[in-house]
Coordinates of C-alpha atoms and ligand atoms in Angstrom, one line a residue:
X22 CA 0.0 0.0 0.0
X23 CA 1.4 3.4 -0.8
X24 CA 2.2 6.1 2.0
X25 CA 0.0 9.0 2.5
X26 CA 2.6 11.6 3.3
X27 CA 4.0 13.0 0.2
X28 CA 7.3 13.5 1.2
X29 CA 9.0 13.4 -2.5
X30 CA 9.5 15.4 -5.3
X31 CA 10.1 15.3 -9.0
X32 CA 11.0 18.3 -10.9
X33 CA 11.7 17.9 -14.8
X34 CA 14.1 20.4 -16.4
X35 CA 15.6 18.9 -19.4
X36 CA 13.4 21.0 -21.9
X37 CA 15.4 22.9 -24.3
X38 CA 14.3 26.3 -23.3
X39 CA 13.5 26.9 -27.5
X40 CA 10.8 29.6 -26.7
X41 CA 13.3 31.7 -24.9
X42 CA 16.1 31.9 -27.6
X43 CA 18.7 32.8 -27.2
X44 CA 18.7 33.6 -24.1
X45 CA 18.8 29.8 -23.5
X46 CA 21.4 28.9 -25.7
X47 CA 24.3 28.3 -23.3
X48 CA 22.6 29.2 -20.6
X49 CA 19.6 26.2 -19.0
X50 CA 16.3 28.1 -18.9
X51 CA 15.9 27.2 -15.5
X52 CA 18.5 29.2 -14.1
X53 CA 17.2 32.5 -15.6
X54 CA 16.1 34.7 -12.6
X55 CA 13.4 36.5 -11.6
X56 CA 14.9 39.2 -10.0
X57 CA 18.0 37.6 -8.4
X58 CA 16.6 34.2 -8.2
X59 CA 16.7 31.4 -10.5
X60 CA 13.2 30.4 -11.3
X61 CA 13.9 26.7 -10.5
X62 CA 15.1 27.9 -7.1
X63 CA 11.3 29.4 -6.4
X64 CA 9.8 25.4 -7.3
X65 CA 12.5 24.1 -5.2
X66 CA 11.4 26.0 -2.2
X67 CA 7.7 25.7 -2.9
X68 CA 8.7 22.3 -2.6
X69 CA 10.5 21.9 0.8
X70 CA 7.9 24.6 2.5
X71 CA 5.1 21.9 1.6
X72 CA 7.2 19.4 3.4
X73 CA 9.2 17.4 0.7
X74 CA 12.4 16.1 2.0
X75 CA 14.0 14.5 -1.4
X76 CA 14.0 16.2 -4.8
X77 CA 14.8 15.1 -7.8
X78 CA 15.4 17.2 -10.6
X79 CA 15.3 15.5 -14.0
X80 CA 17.9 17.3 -16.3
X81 CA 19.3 16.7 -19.3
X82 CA 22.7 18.1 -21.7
X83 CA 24.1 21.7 -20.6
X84 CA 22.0 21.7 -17.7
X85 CA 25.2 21.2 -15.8
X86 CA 24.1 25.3 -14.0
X87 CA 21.4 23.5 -12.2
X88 CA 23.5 21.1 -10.0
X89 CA 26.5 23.6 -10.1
X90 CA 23.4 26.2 -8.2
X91 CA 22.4 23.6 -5.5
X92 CA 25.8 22.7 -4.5
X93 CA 28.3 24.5 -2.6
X94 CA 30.6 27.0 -4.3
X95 CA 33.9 27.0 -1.5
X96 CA 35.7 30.1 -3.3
X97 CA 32.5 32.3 -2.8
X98 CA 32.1 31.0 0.8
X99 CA 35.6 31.8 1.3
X100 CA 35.3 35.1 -0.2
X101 CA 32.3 36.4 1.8
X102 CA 33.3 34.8 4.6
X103 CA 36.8 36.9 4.1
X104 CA 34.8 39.8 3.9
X105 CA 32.5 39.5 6.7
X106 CA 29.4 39.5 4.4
X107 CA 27.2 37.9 6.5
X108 CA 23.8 38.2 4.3
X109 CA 25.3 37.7 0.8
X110 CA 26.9 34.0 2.7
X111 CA 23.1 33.3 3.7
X112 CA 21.8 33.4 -0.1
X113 CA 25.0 31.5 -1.4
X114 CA 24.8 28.8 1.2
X115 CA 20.9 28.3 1.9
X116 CA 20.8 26.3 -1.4
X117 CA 23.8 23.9 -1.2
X118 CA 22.6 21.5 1.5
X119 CA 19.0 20.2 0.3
X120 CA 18.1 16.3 -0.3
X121 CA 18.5 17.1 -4.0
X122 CA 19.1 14.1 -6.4
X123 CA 19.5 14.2 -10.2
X124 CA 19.0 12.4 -13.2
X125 CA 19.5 12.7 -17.2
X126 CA 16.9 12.4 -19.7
X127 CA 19.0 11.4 -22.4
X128 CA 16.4 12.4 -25.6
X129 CA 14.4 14.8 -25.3
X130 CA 11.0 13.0 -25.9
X131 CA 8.4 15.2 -24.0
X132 CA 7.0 15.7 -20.6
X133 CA 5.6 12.3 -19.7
X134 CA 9.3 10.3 -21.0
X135 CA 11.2 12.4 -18.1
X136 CA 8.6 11.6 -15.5
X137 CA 9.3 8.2 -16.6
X138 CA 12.9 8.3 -15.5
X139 CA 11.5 9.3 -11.6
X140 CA 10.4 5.7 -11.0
X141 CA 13.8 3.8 -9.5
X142 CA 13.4 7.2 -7.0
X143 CA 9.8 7.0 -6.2
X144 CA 9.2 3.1 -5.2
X145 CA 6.0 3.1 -4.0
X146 CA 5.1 6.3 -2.9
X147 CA 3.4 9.1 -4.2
X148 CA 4.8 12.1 -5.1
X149 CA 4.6 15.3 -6.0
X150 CA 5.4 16.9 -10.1
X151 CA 6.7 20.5 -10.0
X152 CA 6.8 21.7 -13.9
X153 CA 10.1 24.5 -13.4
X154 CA 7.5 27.0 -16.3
X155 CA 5.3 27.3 -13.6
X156 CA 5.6 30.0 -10.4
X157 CA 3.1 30.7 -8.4
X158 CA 2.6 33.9 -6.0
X159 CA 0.3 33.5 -2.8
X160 CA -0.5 30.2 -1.1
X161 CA 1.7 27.1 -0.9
X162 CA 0.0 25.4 -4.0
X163 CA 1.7 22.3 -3.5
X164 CA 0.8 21.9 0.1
X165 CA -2.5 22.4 -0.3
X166 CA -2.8 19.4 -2.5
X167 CA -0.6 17.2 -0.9
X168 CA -3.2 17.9 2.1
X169 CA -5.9 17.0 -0.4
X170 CA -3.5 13.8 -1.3
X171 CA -3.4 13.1 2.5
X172 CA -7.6 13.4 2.8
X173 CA -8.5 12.0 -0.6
X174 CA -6.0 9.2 -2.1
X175 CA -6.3 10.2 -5.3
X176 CA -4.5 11.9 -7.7
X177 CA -4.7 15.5 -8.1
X178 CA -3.9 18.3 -10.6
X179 CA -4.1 21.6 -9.9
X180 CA -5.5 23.7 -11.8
X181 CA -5.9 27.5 -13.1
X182 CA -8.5 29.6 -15.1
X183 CA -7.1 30.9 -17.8
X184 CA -8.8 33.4 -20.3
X185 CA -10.3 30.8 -23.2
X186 CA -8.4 32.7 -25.8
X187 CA -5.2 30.6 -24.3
X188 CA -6.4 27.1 -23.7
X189 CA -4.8 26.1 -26.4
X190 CA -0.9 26.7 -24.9
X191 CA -1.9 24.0 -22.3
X192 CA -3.4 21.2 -20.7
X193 CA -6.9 21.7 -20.3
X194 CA -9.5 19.8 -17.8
X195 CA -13.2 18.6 -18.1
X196 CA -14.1 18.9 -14.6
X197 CA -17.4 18.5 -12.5
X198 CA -17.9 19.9 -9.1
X199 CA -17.6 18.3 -5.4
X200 CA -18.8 19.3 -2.4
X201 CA -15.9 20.5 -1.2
X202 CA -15.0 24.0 -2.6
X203 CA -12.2 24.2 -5.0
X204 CA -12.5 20.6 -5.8
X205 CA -13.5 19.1 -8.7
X206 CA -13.9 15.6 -10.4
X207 CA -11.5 15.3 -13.9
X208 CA -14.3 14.1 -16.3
X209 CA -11.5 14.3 -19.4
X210 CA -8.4 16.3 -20.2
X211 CA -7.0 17.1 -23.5
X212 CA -3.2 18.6 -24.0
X213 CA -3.8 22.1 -25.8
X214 CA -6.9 22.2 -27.9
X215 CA -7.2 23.5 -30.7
X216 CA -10.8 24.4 -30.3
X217 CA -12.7 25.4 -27.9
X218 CA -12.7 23.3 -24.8
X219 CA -15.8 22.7 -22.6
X220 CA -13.7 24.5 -19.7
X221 CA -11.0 27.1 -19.7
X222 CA -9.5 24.9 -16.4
X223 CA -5.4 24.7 -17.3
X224 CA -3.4 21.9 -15.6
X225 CA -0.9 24.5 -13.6
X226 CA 2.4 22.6 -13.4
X227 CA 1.5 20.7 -9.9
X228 CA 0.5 17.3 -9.0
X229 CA 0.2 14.5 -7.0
X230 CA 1.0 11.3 -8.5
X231 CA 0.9 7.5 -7.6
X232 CA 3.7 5.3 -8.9
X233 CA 0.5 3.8 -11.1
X234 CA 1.5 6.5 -13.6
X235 CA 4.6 4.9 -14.3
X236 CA 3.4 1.5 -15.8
X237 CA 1.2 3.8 -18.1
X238 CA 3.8 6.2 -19.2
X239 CA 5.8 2.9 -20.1
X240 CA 3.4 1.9 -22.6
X241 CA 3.0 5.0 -24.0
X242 CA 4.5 5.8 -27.6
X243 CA 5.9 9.3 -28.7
X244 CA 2.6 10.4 -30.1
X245 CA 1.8 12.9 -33.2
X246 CA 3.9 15.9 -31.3
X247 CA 7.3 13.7 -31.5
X248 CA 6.9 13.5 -27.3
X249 CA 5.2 11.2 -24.8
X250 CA 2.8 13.1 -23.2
X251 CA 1.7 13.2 -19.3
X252 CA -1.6 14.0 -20.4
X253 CA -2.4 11.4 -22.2
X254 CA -1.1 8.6 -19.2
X255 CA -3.3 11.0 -17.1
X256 CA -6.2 10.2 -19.7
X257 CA -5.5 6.4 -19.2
X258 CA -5.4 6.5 -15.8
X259 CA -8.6 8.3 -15.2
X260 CA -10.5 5.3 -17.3
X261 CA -9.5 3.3 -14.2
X262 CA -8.8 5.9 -11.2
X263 CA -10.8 9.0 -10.3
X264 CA -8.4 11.9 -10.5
X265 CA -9.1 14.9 -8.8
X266 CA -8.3 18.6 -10.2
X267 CA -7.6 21.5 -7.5
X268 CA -8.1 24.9 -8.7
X269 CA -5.6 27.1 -7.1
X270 CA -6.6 30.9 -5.6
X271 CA -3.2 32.3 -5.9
X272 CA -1.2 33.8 -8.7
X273 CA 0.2 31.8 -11.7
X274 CA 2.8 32.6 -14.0
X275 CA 4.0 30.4 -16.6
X276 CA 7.9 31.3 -17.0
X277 CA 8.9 29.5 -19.8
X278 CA 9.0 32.3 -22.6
X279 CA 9.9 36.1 -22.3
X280 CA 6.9 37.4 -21.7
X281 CA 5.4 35.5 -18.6
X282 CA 9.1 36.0 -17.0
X283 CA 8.2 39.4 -17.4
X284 CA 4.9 39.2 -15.8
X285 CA 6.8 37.2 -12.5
X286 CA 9.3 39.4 -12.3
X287 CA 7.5 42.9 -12.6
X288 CA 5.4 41.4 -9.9
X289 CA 7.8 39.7 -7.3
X290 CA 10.0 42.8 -8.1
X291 CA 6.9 44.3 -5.8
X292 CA 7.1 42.2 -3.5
X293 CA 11.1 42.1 -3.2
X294 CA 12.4 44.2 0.1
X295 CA 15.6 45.4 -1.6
X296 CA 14.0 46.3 -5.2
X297 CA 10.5 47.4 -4.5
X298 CA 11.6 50.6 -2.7
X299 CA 12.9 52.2 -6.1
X300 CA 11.0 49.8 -8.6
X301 CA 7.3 50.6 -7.4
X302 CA 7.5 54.6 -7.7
X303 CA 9.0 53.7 -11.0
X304 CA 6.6 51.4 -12.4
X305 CA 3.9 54.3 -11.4
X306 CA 5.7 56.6 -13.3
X307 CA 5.5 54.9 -15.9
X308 CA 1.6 54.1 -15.7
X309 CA 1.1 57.9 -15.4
X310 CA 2.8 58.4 -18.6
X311 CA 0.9 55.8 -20.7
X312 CA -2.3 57.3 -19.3
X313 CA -0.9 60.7 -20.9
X314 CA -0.1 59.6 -23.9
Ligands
LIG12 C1 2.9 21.3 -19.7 C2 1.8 20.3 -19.7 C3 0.4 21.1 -19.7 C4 0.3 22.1 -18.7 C5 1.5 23.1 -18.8 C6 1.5 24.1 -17.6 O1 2.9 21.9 -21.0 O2 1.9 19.4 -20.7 O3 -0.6 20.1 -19.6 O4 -0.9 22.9 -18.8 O5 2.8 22.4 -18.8 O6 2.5 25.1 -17.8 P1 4.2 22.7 -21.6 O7 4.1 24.1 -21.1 O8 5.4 21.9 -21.1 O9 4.1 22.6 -23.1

């Protein structure tokens, strides 16, 4: 029988970045920052405040930057330590000594082939899927479905309501309501329609997971997009398994081209104690002179 607690995490981040070139051409997409911090670093926390004690982070060639972030860097230490900066040795060192573990997609066939590589890590336990495009601003979204995990004992996604003119950039759910509030019963998902869906419910780059997904994903071939989708093992499993989608309060941002880093940063640049002070007068500035124009 598998545990309750989710106490694992799987974070994939061998994509190749394409929709941010060049910025991602020697660089891994997933240590571009918002503000000063790479946006993998924001899952990664998300991930140990909801209680998760072992990451792994599913990488793939020249994503060397990723491992290189979580471990420790001695001549920096040694540096700030020389130099009695006290607060810039917090932010180098507050990274290096997490449970992280990695592993190497080798081709890059899709979502749902790098999940696949998780399942020597996971055994029998569920877990919990970070996507690194995704941020979120306000509540812990992955501790409140692990806590629907814990209640439930299904498999959740969480989900976001997205404007119907962009269902078709993602994973969108057929849902039915439950009593409870904010939780819904996945009747059917498709992976970006290209017509309108019945629901403008995106899958927001969280979920729990049973090690059930992995037998499906195994027998899953690269379908018409070149890439074995998580989608469609989601599909299968739900003709078997009632999967639960969570619709998330907070903020979403979907970080994976220019202009939703933009969004996350002009908005955690709002919230950021050493940036807002300047940025926010700024920003109203500039509001004042579109309105004049
Ligand atoms: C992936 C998933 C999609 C989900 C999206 C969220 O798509 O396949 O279902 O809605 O992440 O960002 P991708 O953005 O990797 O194409």
């Amino acid at each position: 029988m598998t545990k309750v607690q989710v106490k694992k995490a799987v974070i994939p981040a061998a994509g190749l970045g394409t929709r941010f070139l060049p910025a991602t051409k020697a660089i891994a997409k997933e240590i571009l920052p918002i503000i000063d911090k790479p946006a993998i670093q924001f899952i990664v926390e998300e991930a140990i405040a909801a209680g998760i004690e072992d990451i792994l982070i599913i990488t793939g060639k020249g994503k060397q930057e990723i491992e290189d972030h979580f471990d420790a860097n001695f001549t920096l230490e040694q540096n700030l330590k020389a130099k009695g900066k006290e607060k810039l040795l917090k932010l180098a060192t507050e990274t290096s000594n997490l449970n992280i573990h990695y592993t190497r997609q080798h081709h890059p066939r899709g979502l749902g082939d790098a999940v696949r590589h998780a399942k020597a890590f996971i055994g029998n336990d569920p877990f919990l899927l970070l996507l690194g495009d995704d941020i979120i601003r306000g509540e812990n979204l992955s501790k409140q479905i692990i806590d629907l995990y814990a209640k439930k004992r299904q498999t959740v996604i969480a989900g976001v309501r997205v404007d119907p003119d962009k269902t078709k950039n993602y994973g969108i759910l057929a849902i039915e309501k439950t009593a409870t509030p904010h939780v819904f019963q996945v009747l059917d998902m498709i992976e970006k329609p290209q017509d309108q869906p019945s629901s403008n419910m995106a899958a927001a780059g969280r979920y729990i997971l049973e090690p059930t997904i992995f037998s499906i994903l195994d027998q899953l071939e690269v379908g018409a997009t070149g890439e074995v989708e998580l989608t469609d093992a989601l599909i299968e499993l739900q003709k078997t398994h009632p999967l639960l989608a969570y619709e998330y309060q907070g903020e979403w941002f979907e970080v994976g081209d220019a202009k939703g880093m933009l969004k996350a940063s002009i908005i955690f640049a709002i919230d950021h104690p050493e940036v807002k002070e300047e940025f926010i007068p700024y920003l109203k500035n500039l509001a004042e002179k579109f309105e004049n124009e």
